[in-house]
Coordinates of C-alpha atoms and ligand atoms in Angstrom, one line a residue:
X1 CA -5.3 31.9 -13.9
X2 CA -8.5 30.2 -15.4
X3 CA -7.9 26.4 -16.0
X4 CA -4.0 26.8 -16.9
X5 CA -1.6 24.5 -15.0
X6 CA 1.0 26.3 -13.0
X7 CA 4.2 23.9 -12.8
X8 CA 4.7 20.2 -14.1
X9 CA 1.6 18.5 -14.2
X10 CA 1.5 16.4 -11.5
X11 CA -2.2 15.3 -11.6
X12 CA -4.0 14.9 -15.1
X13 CA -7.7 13.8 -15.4
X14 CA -8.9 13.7 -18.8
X15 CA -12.6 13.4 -19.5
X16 CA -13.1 10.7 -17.0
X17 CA -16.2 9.1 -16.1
X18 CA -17.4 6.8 -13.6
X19 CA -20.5 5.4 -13.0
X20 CA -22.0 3.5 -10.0
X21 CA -24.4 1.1 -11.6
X22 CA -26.9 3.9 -13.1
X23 CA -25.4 6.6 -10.8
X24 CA -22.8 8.8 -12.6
X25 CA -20.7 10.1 -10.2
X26 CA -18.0 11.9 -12.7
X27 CA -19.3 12.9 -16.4
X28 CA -16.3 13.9 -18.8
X29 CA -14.5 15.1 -15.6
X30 CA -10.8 16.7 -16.9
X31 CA -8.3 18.6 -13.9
X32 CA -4.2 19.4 -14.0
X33 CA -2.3 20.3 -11.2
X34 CA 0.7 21.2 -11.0
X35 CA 3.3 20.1 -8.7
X36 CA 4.1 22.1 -5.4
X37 CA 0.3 22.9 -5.4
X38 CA -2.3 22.7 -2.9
X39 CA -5.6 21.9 -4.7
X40 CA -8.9 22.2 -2.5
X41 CA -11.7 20.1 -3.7
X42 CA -15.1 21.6 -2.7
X43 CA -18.4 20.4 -3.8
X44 CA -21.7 19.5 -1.9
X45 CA -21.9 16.3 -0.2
X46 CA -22.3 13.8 -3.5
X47 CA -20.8 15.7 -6.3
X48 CA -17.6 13.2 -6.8
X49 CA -15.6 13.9 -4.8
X50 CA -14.5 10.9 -2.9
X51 CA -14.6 9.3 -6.7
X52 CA -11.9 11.9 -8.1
X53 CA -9.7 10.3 -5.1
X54 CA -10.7 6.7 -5.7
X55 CA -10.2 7.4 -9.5
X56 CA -7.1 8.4 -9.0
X57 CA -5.8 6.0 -6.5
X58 CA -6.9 3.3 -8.8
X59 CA -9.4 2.1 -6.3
X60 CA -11.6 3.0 -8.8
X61 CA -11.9 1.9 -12.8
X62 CA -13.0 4.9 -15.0
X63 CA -15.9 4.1 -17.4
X64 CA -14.0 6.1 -19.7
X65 CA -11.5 9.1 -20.0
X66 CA -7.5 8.2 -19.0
X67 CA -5.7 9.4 -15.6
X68 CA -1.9 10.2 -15.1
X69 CA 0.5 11.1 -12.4
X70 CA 3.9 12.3 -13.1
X71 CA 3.3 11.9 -16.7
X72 CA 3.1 8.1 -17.1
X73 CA 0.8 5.9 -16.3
X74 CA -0.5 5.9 -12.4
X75 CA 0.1 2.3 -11.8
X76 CA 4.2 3.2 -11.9
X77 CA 3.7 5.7 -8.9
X78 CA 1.4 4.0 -6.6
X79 CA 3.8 1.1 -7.0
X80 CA 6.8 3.2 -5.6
X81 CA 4.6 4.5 -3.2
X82 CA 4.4 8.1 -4.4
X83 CA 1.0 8.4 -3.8
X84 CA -0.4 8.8 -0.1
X85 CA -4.4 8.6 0.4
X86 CA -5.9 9.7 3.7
X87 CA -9.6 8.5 2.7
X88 CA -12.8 10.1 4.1
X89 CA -13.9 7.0 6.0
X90 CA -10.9 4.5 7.1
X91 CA -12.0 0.8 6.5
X92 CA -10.3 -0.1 9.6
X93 CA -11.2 -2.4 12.5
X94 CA -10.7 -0.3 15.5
X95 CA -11.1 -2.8 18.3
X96 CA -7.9 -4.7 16.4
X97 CA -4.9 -4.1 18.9
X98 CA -3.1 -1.9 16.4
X99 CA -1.4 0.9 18.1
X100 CA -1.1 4.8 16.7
X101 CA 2.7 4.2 16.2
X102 CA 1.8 0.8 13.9
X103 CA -0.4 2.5 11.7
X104 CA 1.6 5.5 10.9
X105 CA 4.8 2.9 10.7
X106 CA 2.1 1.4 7.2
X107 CA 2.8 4.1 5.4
X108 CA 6.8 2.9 5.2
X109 CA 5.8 -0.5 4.0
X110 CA 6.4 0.6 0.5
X111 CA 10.0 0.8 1.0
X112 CA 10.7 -2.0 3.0
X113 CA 11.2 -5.8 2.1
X114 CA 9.6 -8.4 2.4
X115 CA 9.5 -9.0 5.9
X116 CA 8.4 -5.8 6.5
X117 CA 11.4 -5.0 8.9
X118 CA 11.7 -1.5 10.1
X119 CA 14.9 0.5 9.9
X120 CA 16.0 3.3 12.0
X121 CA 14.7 5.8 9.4
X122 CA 11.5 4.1 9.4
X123 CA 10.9 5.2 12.8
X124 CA 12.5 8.3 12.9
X125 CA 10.1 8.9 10.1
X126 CA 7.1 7.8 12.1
X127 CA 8.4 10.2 15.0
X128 CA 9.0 13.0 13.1
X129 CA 5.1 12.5 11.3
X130 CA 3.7 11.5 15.0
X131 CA 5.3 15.1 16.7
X132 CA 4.0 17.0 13.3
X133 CA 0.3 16.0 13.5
X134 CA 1.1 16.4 17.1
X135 CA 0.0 12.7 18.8
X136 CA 4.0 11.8 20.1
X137 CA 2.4 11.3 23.4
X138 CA -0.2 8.9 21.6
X139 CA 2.2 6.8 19.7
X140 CA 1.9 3.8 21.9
X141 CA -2.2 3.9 22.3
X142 CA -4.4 1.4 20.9
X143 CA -6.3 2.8 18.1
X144 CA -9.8 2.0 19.3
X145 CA -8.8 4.2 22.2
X146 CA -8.6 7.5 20.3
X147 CA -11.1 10.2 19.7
X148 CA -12.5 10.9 16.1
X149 CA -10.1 13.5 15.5
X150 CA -7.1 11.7 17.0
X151 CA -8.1 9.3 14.6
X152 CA -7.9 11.5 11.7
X153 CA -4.7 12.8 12.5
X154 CA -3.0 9.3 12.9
X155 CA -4.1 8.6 9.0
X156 CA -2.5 11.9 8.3
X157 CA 0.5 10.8 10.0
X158 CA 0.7 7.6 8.1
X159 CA 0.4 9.9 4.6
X160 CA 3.5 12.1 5.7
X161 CA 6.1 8.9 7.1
X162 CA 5.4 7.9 3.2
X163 CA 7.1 10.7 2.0
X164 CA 4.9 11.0 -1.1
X165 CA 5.1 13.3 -3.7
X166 CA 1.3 13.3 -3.9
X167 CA -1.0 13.3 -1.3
X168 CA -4.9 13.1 -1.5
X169 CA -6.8 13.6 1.5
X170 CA -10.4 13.4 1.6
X171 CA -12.0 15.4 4.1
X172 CA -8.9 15.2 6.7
X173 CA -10.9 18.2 9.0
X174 CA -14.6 16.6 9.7
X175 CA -14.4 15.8 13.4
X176 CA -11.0 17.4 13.9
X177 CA -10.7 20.3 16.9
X178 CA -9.4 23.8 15.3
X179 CA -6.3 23.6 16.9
X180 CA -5.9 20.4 15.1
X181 CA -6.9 21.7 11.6
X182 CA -4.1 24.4 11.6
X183 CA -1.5 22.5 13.0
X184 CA -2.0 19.6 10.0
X185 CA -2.8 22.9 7.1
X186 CA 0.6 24.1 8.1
X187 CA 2.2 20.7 7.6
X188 CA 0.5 20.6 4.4
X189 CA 1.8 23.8 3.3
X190 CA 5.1 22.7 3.9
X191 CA 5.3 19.8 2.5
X192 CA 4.1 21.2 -0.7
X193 CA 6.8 24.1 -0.2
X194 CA 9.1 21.5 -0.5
X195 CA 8.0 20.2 -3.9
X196 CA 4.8 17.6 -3.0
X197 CA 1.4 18.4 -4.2
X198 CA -1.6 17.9 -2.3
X199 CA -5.1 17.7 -3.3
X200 CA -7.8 18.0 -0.5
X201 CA -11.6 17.7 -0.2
X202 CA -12.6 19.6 2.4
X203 CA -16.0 21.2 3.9
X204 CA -14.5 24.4 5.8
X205 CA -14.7 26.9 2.8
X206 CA -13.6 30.5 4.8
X207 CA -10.0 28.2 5.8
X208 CA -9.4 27.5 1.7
X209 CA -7.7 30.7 0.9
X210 CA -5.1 30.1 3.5
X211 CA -4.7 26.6 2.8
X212 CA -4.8 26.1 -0.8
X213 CA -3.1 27.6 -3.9
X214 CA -6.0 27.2 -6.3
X215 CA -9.4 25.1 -5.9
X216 CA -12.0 23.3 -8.1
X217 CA -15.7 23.3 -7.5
X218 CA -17.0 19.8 -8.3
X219 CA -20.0 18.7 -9.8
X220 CA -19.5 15.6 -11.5
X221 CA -17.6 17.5 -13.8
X222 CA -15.1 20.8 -12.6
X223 CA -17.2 23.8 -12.8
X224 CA -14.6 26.2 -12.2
X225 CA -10.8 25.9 -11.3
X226 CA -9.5 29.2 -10.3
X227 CA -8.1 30.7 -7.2
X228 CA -9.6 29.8 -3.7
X229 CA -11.1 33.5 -3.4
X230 CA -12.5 33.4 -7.1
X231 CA -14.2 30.1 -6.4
X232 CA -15.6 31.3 -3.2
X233 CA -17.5 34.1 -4.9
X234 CA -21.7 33.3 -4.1
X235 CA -22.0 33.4 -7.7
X236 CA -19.6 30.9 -8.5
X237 CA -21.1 28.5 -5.4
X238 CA -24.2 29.1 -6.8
X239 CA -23.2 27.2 -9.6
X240 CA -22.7 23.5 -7.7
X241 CA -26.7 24.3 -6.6
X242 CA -28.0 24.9 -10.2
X243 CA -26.3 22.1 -11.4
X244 CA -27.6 19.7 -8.6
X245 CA -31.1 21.1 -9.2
X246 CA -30.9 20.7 -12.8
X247 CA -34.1 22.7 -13.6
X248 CA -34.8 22.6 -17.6
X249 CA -34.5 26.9 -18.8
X250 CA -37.8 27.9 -19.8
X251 CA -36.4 30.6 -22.1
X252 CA -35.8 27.9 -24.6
X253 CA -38.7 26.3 -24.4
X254 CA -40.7 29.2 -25.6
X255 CA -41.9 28.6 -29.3
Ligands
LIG1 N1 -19.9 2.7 -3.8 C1 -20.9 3.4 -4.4 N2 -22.0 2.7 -4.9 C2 -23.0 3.4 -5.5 N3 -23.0 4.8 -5.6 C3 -22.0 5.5 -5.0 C4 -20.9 4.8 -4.4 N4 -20.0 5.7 -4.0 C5 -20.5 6.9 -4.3 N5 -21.7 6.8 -5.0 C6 -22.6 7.8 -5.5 O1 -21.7 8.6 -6.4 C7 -22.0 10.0 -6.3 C8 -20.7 10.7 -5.9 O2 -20.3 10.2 -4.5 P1 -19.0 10.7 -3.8 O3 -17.9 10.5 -4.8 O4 -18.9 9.9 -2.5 O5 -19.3 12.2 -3.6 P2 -18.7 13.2 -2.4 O6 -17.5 12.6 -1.9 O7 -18.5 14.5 -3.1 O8 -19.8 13.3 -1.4 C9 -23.1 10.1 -5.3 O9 -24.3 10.2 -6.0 C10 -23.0 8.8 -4.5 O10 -24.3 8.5 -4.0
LIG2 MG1 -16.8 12.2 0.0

């Protein structure tokens, strides 16, 4: 399948970079996917991948290059909320008295007024996310009360009440029990059954081939997009760790 996009381009990164200061975190970064897909991001730990997702969410400005979503510019989606961003590390105080149900009940404040007034499908939205990642018994908990994966799962539950047609989630497993990983990669799987696409970062490499369609090994730039068990070859890995080591080739240096 190589780099070819299978169905409408949903995503579409074109030679983006971003810098941090005199860090570069993306260098001429370009990735399509298509829409139904489930995209795993692996990389090591610094190769941009928390950037792609702030790049795209528009938390982040690209030095240079162009993003777009559904074809037009990505400020038109995130406005009607089709984009739904579980980030690695929520900004959130947890001692606030914010319980689970509240938080999931954010991602419907896209399609509410004003006044922020929830409507019967706005909860039954919230319930239906809450008994998917599993936490109905949680909903009325304050946040601060929850473990780390509990946690997690609540931000995953706020990305699925949205209803979005693209979801980026950025590490969604680290601190998250087994049982708890399979039960949100089968919601994941169905939502992009039933048209969304999902990009995900994610750490656990052997669970990619049955959670993802295709994947792209990161470093700063993609260095191969292919299918999950292509990617996963050693000699394909290898890759991310010769281009982190960045050793000059002595062949060419010879005279
Ligand atoms: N806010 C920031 N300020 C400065 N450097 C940053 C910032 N965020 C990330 N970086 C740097 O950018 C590079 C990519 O980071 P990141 O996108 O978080 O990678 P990953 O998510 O793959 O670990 C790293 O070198 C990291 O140290
Ligand atoms: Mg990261």
């Amino acid at each position: 399948m190589g780099s070819s996009v299978v169905g409408e381009p949903v995503v579409e990164v074109v030679d983006v970079t971003v810098r941090y200061g005199d860090v570069v975190a993306l260098r001429r970064m370009s990735l399509s996917v298509g829409a139904g897909r489930v995209c795993g991001i692996i990389g090591m730990n610094g190769s941009g991948k928390s950037t792609l997702f702030r790049t795209i969410t528009g938390l982040v400005r690209p030095d240079g290059g162009t993003v777009r979503l559904f074809g037009a510019d990505p400020a038109r989606s995130r406005r009607f909320g089709e984009v739904a961003y579980v980030p690695q590390a929520e900004n959130v105080d947890w001692a606030f008295p914010l319980r689970v149900r509240d938080v999931v009940m954010m991602g419907r404040y896209g399609r509410m007024g004003r006044l922020r007034r929830a409507r019967p499908a706005d909860r039954e939205a919230v319930a239906a996310a809450l008994d998917q990642v599993e936490l109905t018994e949680l909903g009325g908990r304050q946040i601060g009360e929850l473990s780390g994966g509990q946690r997690k799962r609540v931000f995953v539950a706020r990305g699925i009440a949205q209803d979005a047609r693209l979801l980026l989630l950025d590490e969604p497993f680290s601190g998250v029990d087994r049982a708890s990983e399979a039960t949100i990669s089968a919601l994941l799987r169905r939502r992009a059954e039933a048209g969304a696409t999902v990009l995900i970062a994610t750490h656990d490499l052997p669970a990619l081939p049955s959670l993802a369609d295709e994947a792209v090994l990161l470093h700063q730039r993609v260095l191969i997009h292919d299918t999950p068990t292509e990617v996963l070859r050693p000699e394909h890995l290898a890759l991310a760790f010769s281009a982190s080591s960045a050793v000059p080739d002595e062949s060419t240096a010879r005279g």
